[in-house]
PDB file of N, CA, C and O in Angstrom:
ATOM      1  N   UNK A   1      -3.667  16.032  18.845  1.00 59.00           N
ATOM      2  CA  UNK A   1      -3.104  14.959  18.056  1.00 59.00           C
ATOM      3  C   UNK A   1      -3.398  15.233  16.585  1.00 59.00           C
ATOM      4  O   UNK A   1      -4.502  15.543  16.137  1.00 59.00           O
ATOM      5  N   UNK A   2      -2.153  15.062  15.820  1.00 65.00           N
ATOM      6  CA  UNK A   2      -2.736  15.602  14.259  1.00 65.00           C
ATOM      7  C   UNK A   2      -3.158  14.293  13.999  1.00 65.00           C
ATOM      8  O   UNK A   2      -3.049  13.350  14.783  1.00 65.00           O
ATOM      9  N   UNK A   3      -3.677  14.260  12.797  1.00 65.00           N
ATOM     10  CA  UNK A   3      -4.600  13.026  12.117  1.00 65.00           C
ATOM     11  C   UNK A   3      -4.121  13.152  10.461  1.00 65.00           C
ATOM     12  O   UNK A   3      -3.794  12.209   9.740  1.00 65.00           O
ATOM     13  N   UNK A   4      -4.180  14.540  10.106  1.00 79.00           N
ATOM     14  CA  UNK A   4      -3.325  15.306   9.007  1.00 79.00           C
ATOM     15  C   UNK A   4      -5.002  14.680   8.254  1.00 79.00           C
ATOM     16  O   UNK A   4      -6.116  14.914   8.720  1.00 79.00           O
ATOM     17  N   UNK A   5      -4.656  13.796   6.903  1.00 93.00           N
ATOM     18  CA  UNK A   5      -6.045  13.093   5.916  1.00 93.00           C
ATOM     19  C   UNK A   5      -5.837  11.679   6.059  1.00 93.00           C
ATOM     20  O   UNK A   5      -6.037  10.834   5.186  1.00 93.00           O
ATOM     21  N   UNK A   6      -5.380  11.469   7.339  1.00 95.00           N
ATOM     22  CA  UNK A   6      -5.764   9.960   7.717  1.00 95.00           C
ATOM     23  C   UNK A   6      -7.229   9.403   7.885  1.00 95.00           C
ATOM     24  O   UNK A   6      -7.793   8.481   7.298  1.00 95.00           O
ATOM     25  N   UNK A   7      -7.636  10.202   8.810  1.00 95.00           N
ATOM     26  CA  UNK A   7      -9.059  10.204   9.209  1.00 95.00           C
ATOM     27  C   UNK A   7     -10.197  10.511   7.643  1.00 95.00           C
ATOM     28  O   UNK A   7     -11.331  10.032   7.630  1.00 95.00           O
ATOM     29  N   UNK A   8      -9.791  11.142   6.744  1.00 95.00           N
ATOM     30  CA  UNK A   8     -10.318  10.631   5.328  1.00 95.00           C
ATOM     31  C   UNK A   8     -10.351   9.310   4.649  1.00 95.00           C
ATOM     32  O   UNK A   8     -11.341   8.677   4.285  1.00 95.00           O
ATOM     33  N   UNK A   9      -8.714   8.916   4.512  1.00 97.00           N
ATOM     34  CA  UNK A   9      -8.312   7.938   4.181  1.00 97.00           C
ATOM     35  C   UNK A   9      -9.626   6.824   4.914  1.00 97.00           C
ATOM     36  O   UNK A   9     -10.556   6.373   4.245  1.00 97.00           O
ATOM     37  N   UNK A  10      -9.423   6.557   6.340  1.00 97.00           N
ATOM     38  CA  UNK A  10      -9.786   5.481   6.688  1.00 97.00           C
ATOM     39  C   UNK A  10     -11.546   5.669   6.674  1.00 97.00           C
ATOM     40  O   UNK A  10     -12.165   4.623   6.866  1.00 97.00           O
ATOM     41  N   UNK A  11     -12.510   7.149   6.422  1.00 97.00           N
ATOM     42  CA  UNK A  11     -13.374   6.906   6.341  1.00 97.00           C
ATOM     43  C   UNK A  11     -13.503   6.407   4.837  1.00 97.00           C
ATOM     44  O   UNK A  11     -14.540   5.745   4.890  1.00 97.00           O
ATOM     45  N   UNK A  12     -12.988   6.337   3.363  1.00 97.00           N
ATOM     46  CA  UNK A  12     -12.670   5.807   2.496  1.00 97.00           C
ATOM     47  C   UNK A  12     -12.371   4.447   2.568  1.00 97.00           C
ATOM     48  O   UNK A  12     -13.125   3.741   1.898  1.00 97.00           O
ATOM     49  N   UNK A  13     -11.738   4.035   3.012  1.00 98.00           N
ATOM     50  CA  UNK A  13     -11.821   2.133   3.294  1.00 98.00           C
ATOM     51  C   UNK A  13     -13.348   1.685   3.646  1.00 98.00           C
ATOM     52  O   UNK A  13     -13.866   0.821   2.938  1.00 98.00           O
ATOM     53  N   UNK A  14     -14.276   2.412   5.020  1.00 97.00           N
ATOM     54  CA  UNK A  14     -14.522   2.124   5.554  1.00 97.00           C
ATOM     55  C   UNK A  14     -16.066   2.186   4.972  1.00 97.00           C
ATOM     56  O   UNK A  14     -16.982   1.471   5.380  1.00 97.00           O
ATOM     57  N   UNK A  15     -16.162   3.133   3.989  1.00 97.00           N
ATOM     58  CA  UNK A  15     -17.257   3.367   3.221  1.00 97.00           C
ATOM     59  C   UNK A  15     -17.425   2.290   2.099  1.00 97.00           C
ATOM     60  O   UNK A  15     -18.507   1.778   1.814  1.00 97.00           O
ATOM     61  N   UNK A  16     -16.439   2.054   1.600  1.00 97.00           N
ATOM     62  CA  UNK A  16     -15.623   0.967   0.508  1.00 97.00           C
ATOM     63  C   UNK A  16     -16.003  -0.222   1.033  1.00 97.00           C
ATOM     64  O   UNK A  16     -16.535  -1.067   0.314  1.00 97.00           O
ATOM     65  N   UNK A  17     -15.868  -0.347   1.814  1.00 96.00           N
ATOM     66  CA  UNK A  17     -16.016  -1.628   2.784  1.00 96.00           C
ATOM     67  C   UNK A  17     -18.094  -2.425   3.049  1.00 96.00           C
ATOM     68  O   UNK A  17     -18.706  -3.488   2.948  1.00 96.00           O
ATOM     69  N   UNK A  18     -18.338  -0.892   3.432  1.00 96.00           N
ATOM     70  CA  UNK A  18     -19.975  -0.701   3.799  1.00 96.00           C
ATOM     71  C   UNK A  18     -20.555  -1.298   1.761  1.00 96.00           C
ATOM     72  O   UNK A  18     -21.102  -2.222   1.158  1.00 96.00           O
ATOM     73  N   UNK A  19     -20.121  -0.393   1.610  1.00 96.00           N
ATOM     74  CA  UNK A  19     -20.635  -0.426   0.077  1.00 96.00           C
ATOM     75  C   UNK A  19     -20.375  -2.304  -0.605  1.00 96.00           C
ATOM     76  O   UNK A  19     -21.270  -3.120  -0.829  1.00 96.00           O
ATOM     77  N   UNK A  20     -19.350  -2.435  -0.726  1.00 94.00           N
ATOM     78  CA  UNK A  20     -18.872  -4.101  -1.017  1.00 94.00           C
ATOM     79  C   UNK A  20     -19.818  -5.137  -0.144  1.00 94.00           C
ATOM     80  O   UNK A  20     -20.334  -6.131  -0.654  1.00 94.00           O
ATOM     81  N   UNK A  21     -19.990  -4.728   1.384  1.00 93.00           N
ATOM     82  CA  UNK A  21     -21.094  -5.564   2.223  1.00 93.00           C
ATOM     83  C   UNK A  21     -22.421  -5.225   1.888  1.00 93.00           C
ATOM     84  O   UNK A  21     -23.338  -5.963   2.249  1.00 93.00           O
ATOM     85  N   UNK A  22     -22.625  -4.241   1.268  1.00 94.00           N
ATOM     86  CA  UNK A  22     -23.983  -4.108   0.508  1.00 94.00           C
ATOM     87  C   UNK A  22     -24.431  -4.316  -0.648  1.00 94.00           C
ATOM     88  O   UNK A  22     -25.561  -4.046  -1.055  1.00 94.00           O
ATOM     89  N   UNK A  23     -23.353  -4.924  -1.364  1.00 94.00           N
ATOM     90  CA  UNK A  23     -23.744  -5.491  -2.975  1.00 94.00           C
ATOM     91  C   UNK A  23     -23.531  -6.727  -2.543  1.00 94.00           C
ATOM     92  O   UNK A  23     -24.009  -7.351  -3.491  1.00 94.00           O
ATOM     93  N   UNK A  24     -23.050  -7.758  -1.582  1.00 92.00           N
ATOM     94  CA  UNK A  24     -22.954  -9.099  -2.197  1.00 92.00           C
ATOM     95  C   UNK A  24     -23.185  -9.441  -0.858  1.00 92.00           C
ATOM     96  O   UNK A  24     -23.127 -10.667  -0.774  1.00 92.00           O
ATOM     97  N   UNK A  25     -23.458  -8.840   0.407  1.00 90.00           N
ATOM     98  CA  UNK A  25     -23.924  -9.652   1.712  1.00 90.00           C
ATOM     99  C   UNK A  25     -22.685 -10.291   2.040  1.00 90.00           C
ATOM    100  O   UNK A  25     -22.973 -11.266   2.734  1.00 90.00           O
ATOM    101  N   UNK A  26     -21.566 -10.222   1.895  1.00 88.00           N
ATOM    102  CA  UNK A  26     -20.699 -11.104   2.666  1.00 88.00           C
ATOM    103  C   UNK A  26     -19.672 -10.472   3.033  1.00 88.00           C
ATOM    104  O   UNK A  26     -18.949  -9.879   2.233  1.00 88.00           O
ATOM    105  N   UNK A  27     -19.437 -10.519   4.492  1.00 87.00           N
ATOM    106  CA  UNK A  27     -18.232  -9.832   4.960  1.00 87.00           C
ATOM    107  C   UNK A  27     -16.910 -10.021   4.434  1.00 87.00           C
ATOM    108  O   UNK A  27     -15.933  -9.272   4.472  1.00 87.00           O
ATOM    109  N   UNK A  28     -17.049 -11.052   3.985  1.00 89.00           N
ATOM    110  CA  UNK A  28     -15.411 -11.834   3.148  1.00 89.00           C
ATOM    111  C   UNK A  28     -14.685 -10.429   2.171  1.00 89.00           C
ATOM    112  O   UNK A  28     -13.569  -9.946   1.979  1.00 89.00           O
ATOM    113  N   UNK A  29     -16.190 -10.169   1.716  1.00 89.00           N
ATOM    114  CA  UNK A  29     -16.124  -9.183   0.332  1.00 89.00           C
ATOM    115  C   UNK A  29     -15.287  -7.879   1.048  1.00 89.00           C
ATOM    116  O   UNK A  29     -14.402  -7.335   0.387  1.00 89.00           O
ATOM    117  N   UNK A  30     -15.557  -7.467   2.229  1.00 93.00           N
ATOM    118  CA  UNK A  30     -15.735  -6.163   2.308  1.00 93.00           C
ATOM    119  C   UNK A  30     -13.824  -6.199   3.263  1.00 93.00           C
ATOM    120  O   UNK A  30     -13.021  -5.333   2.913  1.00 93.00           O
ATOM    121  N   UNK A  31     -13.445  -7.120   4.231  1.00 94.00           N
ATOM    122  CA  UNK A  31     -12.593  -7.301   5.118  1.00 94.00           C
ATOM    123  C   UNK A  31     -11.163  -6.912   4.868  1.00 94.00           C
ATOM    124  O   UNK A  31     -10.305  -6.950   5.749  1.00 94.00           O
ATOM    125  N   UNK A  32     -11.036  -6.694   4.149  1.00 95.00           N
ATOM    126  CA  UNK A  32      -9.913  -6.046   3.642  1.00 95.00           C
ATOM    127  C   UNK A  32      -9.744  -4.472   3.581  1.00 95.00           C
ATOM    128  O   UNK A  32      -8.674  -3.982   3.944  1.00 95.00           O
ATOM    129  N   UNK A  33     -11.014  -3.490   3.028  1.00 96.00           N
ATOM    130  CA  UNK A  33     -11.169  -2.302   3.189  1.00 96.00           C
ATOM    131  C   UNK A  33     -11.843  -1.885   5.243  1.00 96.00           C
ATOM    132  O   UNK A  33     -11.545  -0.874   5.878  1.00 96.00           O
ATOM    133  N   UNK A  34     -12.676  -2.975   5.708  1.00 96.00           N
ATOM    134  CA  UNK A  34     -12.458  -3.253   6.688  1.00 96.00           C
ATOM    135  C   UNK A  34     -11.022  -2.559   7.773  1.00 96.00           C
ATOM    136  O   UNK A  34     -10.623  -1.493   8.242  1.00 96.00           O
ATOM    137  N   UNK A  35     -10.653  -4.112   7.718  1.00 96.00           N
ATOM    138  CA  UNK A  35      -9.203  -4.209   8.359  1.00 96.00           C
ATOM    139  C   UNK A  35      -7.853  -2.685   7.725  1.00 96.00           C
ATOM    140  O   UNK A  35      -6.747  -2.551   8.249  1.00 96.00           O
ATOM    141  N   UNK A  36      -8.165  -2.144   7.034  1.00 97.00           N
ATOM    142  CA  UNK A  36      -7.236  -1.099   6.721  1.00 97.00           C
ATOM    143  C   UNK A  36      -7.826   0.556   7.515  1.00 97.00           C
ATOM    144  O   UNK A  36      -7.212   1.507   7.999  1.00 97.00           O
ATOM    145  N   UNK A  37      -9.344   0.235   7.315  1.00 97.00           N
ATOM    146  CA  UNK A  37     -10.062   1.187   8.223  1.00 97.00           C
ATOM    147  C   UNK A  37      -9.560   1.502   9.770  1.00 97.00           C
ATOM    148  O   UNK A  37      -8.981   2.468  10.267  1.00 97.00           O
ATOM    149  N   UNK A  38     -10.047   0.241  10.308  1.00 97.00           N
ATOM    150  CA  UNK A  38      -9.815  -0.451  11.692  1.00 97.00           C
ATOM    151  C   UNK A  38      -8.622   0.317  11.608  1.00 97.00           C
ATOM    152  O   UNK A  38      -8.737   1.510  11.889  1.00 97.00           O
ATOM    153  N   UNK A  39      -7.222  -0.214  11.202  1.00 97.00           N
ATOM    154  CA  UNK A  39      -5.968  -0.009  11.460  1.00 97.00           C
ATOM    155  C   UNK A  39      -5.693   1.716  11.626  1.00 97.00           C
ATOM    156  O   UNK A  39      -5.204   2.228  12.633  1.00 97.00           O
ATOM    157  N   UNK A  40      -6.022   2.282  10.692  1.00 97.00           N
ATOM    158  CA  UNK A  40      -6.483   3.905  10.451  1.00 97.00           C
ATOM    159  C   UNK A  40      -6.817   4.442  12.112  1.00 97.00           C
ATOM    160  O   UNK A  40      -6.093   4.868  13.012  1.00 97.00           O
ATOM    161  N   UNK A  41      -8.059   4.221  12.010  1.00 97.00           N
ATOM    162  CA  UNK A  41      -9.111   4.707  12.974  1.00 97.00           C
ATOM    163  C   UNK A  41      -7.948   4.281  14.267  1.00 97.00           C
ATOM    164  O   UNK A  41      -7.551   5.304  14.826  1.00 97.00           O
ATOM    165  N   UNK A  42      -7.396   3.119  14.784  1.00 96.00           N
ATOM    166  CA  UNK A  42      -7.315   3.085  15.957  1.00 96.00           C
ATOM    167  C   UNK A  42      -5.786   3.609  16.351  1.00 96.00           C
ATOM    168  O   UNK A  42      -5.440   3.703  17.528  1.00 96.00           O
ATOM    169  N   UNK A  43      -4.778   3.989  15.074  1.00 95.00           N
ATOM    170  CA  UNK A  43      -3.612   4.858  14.904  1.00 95.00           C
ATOM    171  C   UNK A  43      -4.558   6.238  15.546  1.00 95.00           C
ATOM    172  O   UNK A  43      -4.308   6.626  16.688  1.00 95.00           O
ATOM    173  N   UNK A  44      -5.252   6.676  15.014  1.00 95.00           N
ATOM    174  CA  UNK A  44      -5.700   7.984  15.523  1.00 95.00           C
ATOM    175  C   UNK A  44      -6.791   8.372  16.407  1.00 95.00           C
ATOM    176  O   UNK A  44      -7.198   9.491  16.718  1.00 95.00           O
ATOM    177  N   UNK A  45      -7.213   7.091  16.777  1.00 94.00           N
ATOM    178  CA  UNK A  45      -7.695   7.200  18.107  1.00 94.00           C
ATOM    179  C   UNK A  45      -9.691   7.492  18.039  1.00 94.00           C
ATOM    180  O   UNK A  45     -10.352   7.637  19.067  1.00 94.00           O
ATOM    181  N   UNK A  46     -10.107   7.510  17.072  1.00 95.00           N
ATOM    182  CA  UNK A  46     -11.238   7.486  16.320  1.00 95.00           C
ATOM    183  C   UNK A  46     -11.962   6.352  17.008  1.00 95.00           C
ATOM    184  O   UNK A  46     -11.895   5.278  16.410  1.00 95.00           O
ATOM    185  N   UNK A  47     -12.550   6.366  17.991  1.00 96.00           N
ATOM    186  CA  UNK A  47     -13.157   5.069  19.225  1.00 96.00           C
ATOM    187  C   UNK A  47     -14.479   4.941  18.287  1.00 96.00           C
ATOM    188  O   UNK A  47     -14.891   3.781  18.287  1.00 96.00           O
ATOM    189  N   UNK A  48     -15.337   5.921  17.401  1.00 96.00           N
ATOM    190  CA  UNK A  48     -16.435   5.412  17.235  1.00 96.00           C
ATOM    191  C   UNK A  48     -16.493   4.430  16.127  1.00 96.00           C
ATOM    192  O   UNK A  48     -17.273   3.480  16.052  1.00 96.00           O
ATOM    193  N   UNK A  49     -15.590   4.763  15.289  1.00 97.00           N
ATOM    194  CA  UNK A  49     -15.305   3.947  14.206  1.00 97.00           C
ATOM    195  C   UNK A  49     -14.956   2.759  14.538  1.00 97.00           C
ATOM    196  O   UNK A  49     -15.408   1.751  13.993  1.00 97.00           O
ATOM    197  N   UNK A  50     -14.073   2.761  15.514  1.00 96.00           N
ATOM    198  CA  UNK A  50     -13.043   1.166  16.513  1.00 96.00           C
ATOM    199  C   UNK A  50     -14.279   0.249  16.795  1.00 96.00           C
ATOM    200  O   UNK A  50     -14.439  -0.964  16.661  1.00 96.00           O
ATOM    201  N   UNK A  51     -15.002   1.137  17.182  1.00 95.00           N
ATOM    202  CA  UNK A  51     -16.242   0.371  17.721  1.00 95.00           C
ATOM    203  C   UNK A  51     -17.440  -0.408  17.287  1.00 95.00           C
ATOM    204  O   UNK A  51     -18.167  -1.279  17.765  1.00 95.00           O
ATOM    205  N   UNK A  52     -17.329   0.338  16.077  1.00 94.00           N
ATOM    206  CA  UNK A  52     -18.014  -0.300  14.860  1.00 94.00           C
ATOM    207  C   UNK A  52     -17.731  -1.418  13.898  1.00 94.00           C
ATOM    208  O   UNK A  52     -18.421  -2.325  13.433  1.00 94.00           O
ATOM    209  N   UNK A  53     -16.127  -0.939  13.715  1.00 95.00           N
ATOM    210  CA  UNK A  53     -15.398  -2.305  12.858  1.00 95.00           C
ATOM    211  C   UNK A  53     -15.099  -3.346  13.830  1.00 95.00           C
ATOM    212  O   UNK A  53     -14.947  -4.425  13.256  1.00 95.00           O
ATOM    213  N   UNK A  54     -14.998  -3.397  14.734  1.00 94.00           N
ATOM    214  CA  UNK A  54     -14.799  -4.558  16.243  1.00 94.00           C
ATOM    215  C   UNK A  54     -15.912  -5.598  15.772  1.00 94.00           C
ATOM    216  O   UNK A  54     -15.756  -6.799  15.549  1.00 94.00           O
ATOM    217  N   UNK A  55     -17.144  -4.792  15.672  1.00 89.00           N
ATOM    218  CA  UNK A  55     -18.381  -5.580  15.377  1.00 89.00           C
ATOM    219  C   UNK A  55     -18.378  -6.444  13.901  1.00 89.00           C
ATOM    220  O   UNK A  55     -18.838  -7.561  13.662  1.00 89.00           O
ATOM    221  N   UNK A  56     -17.658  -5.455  12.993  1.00 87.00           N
ATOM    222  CA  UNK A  56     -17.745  -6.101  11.511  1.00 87.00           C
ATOM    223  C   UNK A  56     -16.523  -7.017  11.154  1.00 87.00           C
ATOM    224  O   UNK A  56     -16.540  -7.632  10.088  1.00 87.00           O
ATOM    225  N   UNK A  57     -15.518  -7.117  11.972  1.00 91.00           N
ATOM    226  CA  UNK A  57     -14.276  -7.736  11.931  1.00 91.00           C
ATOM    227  C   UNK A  57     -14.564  -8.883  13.059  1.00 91.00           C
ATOM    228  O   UNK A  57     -14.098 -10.011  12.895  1.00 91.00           O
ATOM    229  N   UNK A  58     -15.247  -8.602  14.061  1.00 89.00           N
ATOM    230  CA  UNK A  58     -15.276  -9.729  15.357  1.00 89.00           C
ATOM    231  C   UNK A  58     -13.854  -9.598  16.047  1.00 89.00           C
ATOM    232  O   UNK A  58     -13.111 -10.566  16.207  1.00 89.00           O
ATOM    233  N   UNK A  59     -13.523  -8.184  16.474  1.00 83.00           N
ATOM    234  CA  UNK A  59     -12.488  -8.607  17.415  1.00 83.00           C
ATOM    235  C   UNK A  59     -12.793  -7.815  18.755  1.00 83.00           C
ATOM    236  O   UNK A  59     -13.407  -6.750  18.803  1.00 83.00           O
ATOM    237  N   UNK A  60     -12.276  -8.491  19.812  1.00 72.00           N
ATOM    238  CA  UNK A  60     -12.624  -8.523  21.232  1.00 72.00           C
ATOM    239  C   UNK A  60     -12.187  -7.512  21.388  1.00 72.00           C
ATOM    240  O   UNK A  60     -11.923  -6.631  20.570  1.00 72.00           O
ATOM    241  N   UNK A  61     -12.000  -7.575  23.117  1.00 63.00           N
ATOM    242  CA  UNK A  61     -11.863  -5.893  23.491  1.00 63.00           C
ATOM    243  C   UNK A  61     -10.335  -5.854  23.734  1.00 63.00           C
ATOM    244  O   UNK A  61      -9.908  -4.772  24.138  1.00 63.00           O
ATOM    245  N   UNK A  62      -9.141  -7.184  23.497  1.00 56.00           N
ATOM    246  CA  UNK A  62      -7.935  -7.128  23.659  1.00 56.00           C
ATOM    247  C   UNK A  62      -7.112  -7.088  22.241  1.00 56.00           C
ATOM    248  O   UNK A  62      -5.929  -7.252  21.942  1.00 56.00           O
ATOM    249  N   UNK A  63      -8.473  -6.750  21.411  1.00 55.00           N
ATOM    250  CA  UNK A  63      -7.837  -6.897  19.705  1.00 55.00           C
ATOM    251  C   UNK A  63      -7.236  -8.097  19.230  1.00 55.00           C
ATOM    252  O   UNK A  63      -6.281  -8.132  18.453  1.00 55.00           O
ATOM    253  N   UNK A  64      -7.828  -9.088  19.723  1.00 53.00           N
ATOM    254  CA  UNK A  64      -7.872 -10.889  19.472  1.00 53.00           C
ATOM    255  C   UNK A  64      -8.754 -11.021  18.689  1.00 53.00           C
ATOM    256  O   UNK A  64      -9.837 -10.884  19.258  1.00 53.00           O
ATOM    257  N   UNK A  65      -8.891 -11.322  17.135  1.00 59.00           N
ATOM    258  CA  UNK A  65      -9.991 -12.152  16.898  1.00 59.00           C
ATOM    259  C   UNK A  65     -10.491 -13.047  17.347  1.00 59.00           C
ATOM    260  O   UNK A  65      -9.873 -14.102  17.492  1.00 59.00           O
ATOM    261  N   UNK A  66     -11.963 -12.875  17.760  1.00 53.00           N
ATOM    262  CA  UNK A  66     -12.719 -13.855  18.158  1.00 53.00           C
ATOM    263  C   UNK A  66     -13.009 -14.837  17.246  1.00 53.00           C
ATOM    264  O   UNK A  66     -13.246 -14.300  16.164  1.00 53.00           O
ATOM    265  N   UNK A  67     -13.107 -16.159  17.181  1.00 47.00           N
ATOM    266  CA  UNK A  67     -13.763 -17.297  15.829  1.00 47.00           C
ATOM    267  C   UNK A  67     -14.800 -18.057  16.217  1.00 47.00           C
ATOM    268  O   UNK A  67     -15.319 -18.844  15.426  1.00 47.00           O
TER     269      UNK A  67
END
């Protein structure tokens, strides 16, 4: 499966994301570089990453946000 510099791209959101949740503590901050990650990662099939933003986004295992 190519990935081509997707799999850059979305570790770039996803670092972006880490970094924003580490200057101000609030996920609000970061959910946007988040959610573009997520979207990335699970186009190309990247499960460890999926697995990680699931946790930082709160979505289930049917890709429902949980509230």
């Amino acid at each position: 499966k190519k990935t081509g510099r997707r799999f850059e791209l979305a570790i770039s959101f996803y670092d972006h994301g880490l970094f924003q949740l580490s200057r101000t503590g609030d996920i609000r901050d970061s959910r946007d570089s988040f959610e573009s990650a997520y979207q990335i990662f699970n186009e190309i099939g990247a499960r460890l990453y999926i697995e990680r933003l699931k946790a930082f986004l709160a979505i289930e295992e049917d890709g429902v946000e949980s509230t």
